[in-house]
CSV table of C-alpha atoms in Angstrom, one decimal:
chain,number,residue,atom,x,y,z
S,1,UNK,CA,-65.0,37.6,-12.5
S,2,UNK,CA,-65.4,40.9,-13.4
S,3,UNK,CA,-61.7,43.0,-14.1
S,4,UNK,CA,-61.5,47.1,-14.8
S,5,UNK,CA,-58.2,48.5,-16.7
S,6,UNK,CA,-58.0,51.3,-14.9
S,7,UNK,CA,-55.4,54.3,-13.3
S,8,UNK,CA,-55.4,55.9,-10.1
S,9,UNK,CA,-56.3,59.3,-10.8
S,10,UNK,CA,-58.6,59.4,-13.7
S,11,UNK,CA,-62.1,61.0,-12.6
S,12,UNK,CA,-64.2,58.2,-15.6
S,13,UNK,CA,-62.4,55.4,-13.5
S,14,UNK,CA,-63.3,56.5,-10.3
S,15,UNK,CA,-66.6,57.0,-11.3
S,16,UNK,CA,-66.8,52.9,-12.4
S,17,UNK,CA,-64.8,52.3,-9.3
S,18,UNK,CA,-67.5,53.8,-7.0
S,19,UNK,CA,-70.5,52.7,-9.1
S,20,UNK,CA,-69.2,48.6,-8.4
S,21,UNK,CA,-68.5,49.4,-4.8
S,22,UNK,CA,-71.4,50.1,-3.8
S,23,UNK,CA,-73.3,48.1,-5.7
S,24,UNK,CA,-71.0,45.8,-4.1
S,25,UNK,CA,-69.4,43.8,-7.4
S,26,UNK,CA,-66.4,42.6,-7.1
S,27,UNK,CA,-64.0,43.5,-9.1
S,28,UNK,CA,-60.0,43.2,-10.3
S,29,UNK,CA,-58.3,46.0,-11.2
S,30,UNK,CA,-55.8,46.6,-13.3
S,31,UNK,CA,-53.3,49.4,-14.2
S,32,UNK,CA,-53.1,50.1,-17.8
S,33,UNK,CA,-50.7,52.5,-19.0
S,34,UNK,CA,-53.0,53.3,-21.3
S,35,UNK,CA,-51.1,56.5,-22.9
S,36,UNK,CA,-48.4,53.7,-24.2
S,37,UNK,CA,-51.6,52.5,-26.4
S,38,UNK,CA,-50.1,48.6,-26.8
S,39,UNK,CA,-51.5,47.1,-29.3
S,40,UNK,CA,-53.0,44.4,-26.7
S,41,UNK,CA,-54.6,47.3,-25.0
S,42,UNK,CA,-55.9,48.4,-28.2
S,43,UNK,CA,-57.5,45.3,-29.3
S,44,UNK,CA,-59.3,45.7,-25.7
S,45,UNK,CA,-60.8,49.1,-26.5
S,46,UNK,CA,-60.6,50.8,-30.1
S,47,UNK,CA,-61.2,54.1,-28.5
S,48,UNK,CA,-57.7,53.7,-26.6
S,49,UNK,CA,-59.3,55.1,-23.1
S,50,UNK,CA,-59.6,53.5,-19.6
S,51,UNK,CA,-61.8,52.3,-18.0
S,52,UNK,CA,-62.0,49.3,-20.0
S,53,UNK,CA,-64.7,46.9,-17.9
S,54,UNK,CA,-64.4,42.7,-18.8
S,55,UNK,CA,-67.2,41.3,-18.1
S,56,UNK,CA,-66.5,37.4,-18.7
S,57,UNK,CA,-65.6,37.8,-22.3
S,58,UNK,CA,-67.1,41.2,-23.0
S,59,UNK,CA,-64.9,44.4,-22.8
S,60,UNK,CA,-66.9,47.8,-22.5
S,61,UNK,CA,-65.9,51.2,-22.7
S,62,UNK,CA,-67.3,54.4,-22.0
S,63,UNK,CA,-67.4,55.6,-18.1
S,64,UNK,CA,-71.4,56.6,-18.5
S,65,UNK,CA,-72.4,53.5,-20.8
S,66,UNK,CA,-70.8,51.6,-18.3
S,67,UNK,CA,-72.2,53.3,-15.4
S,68,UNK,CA,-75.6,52.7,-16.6
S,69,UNK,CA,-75.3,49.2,-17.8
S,70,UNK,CA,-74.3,48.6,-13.9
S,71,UNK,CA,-77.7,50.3,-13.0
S,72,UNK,CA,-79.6,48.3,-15.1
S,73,UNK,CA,-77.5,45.3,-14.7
S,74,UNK,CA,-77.2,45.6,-10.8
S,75,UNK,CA,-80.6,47.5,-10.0
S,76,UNK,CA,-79.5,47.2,-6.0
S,77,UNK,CA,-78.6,49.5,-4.5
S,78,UNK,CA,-80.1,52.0,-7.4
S,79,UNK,CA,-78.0,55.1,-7.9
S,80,UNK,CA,-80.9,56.8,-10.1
S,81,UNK,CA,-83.7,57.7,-9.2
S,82,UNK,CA,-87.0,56.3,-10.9
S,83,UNK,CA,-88.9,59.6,-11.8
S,84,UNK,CA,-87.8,60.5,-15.3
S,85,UNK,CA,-87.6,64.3,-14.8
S,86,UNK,CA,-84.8,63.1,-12.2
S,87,UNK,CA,-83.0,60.7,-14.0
S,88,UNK,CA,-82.7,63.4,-16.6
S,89,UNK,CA,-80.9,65.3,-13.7
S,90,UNK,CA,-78.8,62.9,-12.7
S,91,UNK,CA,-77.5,62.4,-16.3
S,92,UNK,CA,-77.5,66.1,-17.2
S,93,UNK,CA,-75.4,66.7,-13.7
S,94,UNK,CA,-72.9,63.6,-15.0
S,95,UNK,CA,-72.5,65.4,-18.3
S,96,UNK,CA,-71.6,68.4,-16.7
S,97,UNK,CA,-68.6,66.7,-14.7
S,98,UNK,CA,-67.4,64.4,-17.4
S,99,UNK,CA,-68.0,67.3,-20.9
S,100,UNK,CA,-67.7,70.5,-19.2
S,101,UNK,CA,-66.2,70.4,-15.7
S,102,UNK,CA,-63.4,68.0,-17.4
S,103,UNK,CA,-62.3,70.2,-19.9
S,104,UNK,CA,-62.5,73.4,-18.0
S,105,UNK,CA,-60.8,71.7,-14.5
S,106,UNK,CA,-59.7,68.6,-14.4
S,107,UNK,CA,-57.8,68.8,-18.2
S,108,UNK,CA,-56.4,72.1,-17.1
S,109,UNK,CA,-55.3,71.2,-14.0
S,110,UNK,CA,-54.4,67.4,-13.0
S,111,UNK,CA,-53.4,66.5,-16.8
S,112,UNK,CA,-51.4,69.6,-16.5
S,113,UNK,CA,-49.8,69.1,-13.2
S,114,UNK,CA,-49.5,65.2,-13.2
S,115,UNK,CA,-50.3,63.6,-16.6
S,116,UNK,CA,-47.9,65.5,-18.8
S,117,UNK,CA,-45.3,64.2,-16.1
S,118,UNK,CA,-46.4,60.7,-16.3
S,119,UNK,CA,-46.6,60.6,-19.7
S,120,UNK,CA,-43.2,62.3,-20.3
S,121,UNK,CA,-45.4,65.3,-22.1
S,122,UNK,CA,-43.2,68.2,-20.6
S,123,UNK,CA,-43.9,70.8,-18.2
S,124,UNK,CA,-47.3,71.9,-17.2
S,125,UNK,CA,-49.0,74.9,-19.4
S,126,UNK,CA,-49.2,77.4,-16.7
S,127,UNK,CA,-51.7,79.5,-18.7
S,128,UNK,CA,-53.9,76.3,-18.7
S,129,UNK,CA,-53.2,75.6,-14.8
S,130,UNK,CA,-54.2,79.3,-14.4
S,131,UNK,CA,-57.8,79.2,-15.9
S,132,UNK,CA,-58.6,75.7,-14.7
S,133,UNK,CA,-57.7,77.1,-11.1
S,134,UNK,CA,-60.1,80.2,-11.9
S,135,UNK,CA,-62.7,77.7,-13.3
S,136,UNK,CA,-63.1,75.6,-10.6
S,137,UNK,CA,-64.2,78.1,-8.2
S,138,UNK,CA,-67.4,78.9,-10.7
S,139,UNK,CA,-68.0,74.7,-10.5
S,140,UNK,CA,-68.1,75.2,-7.1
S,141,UNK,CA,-70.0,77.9,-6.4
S,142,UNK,CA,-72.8,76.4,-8.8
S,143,UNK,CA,-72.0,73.0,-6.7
S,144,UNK,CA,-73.5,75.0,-3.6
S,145,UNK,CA,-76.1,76.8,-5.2
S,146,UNK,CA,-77.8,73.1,-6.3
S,147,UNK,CA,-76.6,71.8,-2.4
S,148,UNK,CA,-78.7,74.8,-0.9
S,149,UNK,CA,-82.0,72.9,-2.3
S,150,UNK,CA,-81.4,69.7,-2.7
S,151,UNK,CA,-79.6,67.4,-0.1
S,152,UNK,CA,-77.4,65.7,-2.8
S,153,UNK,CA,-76.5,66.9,-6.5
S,154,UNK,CA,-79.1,65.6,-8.2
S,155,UNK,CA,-82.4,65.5,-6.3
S,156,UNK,CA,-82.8,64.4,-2.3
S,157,UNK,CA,-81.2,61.1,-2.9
S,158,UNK,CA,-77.3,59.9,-3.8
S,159,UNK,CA,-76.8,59.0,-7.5
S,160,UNK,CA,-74.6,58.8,-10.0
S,161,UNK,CA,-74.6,62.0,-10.3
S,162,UNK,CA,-72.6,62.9,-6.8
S,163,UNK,CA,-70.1,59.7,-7.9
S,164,UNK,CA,-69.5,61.8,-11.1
S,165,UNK,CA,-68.5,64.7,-9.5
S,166,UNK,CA,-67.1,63.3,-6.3
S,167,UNK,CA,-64.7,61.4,-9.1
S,168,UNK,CA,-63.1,64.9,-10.0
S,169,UNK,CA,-62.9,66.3,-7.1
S,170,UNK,CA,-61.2,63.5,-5.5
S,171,UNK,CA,-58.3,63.2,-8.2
S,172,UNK,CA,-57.9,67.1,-7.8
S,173,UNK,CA,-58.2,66.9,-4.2
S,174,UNK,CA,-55.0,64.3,-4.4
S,175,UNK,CA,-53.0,67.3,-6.0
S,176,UNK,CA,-54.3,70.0,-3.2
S,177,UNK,CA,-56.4,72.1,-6.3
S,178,UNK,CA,-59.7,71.9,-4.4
S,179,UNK,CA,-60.7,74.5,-2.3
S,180,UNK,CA,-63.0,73.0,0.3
S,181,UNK,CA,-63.3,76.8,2.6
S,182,UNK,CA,-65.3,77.9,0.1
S,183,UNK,CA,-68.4,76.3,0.8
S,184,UNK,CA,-69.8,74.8,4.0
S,185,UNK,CA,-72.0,73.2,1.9
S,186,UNK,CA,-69.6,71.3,-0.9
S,187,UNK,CA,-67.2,70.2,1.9
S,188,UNK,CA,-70.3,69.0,3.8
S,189,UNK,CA,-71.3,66.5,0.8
S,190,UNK,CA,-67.9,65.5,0.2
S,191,UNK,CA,-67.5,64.3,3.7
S,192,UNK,CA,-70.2,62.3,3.1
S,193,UNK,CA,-69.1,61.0,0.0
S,194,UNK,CA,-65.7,60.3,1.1
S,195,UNK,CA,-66.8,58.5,4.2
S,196,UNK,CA,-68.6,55.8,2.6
S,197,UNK,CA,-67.0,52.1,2.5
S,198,UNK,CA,-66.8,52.7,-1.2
S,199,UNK,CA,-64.6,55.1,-1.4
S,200,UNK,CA,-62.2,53.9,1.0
S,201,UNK,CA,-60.1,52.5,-2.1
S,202,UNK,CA,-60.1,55.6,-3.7
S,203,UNK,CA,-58.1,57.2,-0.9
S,204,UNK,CA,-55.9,54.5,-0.7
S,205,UNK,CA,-54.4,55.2,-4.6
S,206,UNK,CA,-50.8,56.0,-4.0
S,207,UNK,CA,-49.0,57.6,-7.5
S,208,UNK,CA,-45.4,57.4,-7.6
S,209,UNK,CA,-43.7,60.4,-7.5
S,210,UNK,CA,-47.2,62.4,-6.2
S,211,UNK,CA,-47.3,61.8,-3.2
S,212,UNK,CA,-50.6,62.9,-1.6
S,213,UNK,CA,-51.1,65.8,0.8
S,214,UNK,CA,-52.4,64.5,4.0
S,215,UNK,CA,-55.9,65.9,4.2
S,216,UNK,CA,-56.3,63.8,1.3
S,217,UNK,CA,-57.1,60.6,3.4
S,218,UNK,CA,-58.6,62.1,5.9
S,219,UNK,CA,-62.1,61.9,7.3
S,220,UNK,CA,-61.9,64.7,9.3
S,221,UNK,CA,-60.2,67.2,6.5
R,1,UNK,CA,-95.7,73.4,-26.2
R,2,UNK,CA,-92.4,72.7,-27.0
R,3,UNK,CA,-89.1,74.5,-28.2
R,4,UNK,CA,-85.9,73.8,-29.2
R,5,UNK,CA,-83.3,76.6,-29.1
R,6,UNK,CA,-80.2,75.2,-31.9
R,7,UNK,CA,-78.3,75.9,-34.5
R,8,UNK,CA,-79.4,74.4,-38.1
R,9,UNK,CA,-75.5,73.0,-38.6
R,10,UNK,CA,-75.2,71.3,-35.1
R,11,UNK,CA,-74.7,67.4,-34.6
R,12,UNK,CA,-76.3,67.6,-31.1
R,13,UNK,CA,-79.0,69.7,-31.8
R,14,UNK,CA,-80.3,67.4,-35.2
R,15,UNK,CA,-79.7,64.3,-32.7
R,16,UNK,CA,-82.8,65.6,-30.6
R,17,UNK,CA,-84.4,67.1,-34.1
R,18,UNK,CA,-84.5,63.7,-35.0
R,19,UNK,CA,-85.4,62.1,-31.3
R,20,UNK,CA,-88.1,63.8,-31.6
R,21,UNK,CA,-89.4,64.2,-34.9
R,22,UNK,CA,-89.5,60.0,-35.0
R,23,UNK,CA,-91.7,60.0,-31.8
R,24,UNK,CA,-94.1,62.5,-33.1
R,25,UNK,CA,-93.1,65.1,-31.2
R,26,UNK,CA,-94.2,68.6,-32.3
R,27,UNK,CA,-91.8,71.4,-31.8
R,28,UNK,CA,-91.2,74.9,-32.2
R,29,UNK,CA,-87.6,75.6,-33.4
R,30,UNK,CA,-85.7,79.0,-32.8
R,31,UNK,CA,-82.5,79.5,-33.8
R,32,UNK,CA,-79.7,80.8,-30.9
R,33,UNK,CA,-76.4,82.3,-31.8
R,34,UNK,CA,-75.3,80.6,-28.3
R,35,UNK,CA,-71.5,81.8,-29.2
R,36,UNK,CA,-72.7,85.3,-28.8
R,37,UNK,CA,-73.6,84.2,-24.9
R,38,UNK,CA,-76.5,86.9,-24.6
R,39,UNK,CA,-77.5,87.3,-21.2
R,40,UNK,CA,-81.2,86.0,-21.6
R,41,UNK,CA,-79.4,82.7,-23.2
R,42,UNK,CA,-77.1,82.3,-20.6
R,43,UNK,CA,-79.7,82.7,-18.0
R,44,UNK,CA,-81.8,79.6,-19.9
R,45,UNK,CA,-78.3,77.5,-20.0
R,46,UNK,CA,-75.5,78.1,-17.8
R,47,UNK,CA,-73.5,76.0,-19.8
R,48,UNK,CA,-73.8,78.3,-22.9
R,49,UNK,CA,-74.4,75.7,-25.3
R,50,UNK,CA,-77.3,74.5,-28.1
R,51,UNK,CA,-79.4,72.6,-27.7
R,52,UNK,CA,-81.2,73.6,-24.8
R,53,UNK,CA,-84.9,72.4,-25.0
R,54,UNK,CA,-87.9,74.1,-23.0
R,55,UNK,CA,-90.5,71.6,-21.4
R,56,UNK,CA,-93.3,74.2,-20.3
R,57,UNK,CA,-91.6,75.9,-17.9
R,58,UNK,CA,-88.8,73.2,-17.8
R,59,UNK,CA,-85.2,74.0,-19.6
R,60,UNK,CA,-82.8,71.2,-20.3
R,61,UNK,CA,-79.9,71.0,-22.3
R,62,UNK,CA,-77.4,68.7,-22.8
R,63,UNK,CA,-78.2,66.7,-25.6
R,64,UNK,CA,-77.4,62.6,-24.5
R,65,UNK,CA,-79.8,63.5,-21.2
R,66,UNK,CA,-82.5,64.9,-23.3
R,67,UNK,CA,-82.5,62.1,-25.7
R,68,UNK,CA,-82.8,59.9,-22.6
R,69,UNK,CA,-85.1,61.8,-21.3
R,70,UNK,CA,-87.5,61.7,-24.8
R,71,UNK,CA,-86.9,58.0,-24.7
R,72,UNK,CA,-88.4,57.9,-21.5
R,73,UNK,CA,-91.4,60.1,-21.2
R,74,UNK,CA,-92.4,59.5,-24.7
R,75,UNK,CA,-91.3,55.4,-25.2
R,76,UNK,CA,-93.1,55.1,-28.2
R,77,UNK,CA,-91.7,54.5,-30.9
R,78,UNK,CA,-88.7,52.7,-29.2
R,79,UNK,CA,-85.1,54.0,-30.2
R,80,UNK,CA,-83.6,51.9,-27.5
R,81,UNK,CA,-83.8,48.4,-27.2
R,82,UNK,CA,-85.0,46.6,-23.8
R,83,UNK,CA,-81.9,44.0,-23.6
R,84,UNK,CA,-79.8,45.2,-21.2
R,85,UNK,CA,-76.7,44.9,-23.0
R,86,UNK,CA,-77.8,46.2,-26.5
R,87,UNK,CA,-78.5,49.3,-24.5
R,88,UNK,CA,-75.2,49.8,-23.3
R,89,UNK,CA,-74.1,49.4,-26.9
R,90,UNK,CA,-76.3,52.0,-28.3
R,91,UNK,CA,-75.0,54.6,-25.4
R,92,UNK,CA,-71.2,53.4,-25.9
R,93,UNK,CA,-72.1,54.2,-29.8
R,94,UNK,CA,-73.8,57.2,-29.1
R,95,UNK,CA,-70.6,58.3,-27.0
R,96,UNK,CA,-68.5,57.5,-29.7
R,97,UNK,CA,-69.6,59.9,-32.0
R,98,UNK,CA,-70.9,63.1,-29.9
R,99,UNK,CA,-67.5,62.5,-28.1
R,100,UNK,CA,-64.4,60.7,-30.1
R,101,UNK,CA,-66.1,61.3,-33.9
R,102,UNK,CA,-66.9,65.2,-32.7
R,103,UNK,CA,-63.4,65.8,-31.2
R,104,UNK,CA,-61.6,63.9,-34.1
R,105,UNK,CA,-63.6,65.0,-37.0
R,106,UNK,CA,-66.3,67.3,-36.5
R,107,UNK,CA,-64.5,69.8,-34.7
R,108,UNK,CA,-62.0,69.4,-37.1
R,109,UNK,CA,-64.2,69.8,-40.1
R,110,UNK,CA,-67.5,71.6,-39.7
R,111,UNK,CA,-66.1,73.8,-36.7
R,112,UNK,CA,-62.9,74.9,-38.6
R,113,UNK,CA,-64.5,76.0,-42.2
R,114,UNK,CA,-68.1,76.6,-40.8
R,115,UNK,CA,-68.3,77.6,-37.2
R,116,UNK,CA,-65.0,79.8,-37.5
R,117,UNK,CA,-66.6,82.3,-40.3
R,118,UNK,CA,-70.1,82.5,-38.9
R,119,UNK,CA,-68.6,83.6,-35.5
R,120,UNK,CA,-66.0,85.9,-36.9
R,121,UNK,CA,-63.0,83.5,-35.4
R,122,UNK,CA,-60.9,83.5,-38.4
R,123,UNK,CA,-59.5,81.6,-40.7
R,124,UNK,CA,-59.7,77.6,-40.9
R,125,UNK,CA,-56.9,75.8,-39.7
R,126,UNK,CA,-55.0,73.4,-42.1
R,127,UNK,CA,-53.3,71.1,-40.0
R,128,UNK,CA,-56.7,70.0,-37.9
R,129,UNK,CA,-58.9,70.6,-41.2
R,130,UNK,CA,-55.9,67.6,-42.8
R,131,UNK,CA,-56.6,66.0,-39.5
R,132,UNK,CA,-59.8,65.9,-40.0
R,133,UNK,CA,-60.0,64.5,-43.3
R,134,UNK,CA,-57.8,61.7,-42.1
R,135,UNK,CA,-59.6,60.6,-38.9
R,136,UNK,CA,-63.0,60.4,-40.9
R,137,UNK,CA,-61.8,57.5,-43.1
R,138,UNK,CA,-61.0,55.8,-40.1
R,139,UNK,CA,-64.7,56.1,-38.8
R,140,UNK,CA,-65.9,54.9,-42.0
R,141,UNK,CA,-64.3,51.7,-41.9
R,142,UNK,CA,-65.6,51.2,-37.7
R,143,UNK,CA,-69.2,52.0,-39.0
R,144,UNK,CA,-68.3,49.6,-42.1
R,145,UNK,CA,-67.3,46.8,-40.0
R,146,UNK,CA,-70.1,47.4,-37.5
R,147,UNK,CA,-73.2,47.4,-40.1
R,148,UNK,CA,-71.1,44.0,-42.1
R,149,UNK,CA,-72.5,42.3,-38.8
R,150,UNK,CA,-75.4,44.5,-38.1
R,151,UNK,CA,-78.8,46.0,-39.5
R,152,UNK,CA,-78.5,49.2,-38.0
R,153,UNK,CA,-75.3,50.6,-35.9
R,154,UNK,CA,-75.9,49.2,-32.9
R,155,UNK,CA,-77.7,46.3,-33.5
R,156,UNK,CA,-80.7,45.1,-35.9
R,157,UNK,CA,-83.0,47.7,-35.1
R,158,UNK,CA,-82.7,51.5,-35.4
R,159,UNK,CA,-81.4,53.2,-32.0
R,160,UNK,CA,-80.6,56.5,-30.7
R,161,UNK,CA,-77.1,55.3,-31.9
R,162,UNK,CA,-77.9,55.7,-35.8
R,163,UNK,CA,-79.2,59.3,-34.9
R,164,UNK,CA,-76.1,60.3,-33.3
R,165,UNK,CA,-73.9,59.4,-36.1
R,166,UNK,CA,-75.9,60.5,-38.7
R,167,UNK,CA,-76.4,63.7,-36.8
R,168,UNK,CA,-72.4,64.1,-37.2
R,169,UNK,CA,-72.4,63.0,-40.8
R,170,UNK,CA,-75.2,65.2,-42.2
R,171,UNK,CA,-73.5,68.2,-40.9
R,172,UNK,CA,-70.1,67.2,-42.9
R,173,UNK,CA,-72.3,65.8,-45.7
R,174,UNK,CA,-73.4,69.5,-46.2
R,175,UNK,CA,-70.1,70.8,-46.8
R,176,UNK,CA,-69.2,67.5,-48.9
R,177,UNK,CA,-66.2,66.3,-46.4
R,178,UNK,CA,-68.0,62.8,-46.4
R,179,UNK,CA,-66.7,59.9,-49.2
R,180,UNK,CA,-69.9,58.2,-49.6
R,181,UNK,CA,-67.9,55.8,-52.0
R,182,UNK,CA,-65.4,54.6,-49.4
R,183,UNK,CA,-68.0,51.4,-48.2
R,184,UNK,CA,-71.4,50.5,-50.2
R,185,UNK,CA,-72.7,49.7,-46.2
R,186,UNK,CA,-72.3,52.9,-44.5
R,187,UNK,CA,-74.1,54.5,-48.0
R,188,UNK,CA,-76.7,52.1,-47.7
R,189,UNK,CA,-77.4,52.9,-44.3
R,190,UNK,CA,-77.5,56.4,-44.3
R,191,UNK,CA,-79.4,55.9,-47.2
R,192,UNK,CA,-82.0,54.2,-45.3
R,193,UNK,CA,-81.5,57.3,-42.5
R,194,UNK,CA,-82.0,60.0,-45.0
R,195,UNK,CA,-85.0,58.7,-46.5
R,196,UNK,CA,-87.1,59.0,-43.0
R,197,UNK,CA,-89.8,61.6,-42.9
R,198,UNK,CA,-87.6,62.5,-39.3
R,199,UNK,CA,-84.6,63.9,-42.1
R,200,UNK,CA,-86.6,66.3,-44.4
R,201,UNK,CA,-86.4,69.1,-42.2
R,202,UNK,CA,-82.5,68.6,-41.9
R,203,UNK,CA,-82.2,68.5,-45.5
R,204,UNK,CA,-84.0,71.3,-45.9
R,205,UNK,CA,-81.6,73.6,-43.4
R,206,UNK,CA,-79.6,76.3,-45.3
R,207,UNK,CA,-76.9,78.2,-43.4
R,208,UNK,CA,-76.3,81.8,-45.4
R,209,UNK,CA,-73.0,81.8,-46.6
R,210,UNK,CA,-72.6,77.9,-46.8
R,211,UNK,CA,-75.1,76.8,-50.0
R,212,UNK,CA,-75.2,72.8,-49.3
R,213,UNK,CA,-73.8,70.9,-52.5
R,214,UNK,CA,-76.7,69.3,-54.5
R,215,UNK,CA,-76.4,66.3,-53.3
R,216,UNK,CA,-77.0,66.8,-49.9
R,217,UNK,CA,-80.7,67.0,-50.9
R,218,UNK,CA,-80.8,64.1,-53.0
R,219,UNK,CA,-81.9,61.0,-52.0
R,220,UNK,CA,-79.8,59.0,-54.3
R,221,UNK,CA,-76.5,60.7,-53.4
């Protein structure tokens, strides 16, 4: 049995959550407060980070090790491509969501907003809130620049790259910050992200005290 | 032909130095003051970062996908393995340092009394330069009690993983924030690193401003 310490609304969980749904793996999952950094939890994972993967007695951390151990691992359904100049996209693109997008929107804008409250951190910085909400407009315009020739992120077919990004969107999605008017051609990929089986769990996450708006769930948003 | 735009003191950029310089790749080097973001650079990387590497007519950057990518199109000689889980370990390991070592340390170190003077950003800070100087000892011993049950970081032969980190601890090595003393096996093993034909150019970087101490040179440090 394979188990994943995990939270709701963290875009590198998500990402693993998506990545074993369609591969079709079954999986536990487990909330792990992992802020709270027990020593059990720990012991699990030096680097004190979700998602943590078991697999039988192995633990493995690191959202993009992970992610590619599961390609290799579980070749069916692949989620990269087998040309190298586009599995060099495909891992360029999920850099760009986990290093860069992360620390311009997702840090400045869901830790901010729902993090710091979860993790008793104080109020959000608004300064931060302010530039991650003028960042992610840039992320998005380049998001429809690569949709204009390419049907998905990457290349012409769905990879980990689109799970990647689809990850953070969806956890700022659940707080209202994305902007899905902007481009006819973002909101048209996401629809076809978020209509996949897979990511029916994802919109199924309910966080206390954040409760989601109601476009959130739906297909048709 | 090609060329690698970096800078002589960065982890990422001496990562694909090395990457490539074990596989025999030749490569023209020019060095980009990326932190001035000059139009024509920006243009090559929208991220505005080093490395960026030029393929032809090809740009990449991002230096975990172009080390992948190297690995790839140019397979011999191997610095992954073939086992399916011994490559997840060298990514995890590779992850480790270009993300938790480099927030932890690097940027506490190297960016703080290097990267601040060069681009005219002031002074070093104490508290993250103390910080720093604490958080290294604590990679030390991880890379200690790795190689006690190891050859090489990741396993027993030499992987993208042993690049990365001593990518990370040649920088601080040149501006002597690395204990060499602290464990006989991490000295031994970058012992083994430094003495590669792939580390001569490294060692013979000089950044005006910073002389290196002599024993960054020295191969019996």
């Amino acid at each position: 049995m394979i188990r994943l310490y995990h939270v709701p609304l963290s875009p590198f969980c998500r990402k693993v959550r998506l990545t074993l749904a369609e591969k079709r793996i079954e999986v536990e999952l487990v909330e792990e407060r992992y802020w709270e950094q027990s020593p059990e939890f720990l012991r699990r994972n030096p680097a004190g980070k979700v998602p943590v993967l078991k697999v039988e007695s192995r633990l493995m951390s690191e959202s993009q090790a992970i992610c590619e151990w599961l390609e290799e691992a579980y070749p069916a359904p692949a989620l990269m491509p087998r040309d190298v100049d586009a599995r060099y996209e495909v891992r360029r693109l999920c850099n760009w969501f986990d290093d860069k997008f992360h620390d311009e929107v997702t840090s400045k804008l869901l830790y901010e907003r729902v993090n710091r409250k979860m993790q008793g951190t104080g109020y959000p910085d608004s300064r931060n809130v302010k530039f991650g909400a003028t960042r992610i407009k840039y992320h998005l315009d380049y998001m429809a620049w690569l949709l204009e020739q390419r049907r998905w992120l990457a290349g012409d077919s769905m990879t980990l790259a689109d799970f990647a990004a689809a990850a953070h969107l969806s956890c700022l999605d659940y707080i209202s910050d994305v902007d899905w008017d902007r481009h006819a051609a973002v909101k048209d990929w996401y629809a076809k992200i978020k209509s996949r089986p897979s990511f029916r769990p994802l919109l199924a996450d309910y966080v206390p005290g954040f409760p989601p708006p109601r476009h959130y769930v739906n297909l048709d948003f």
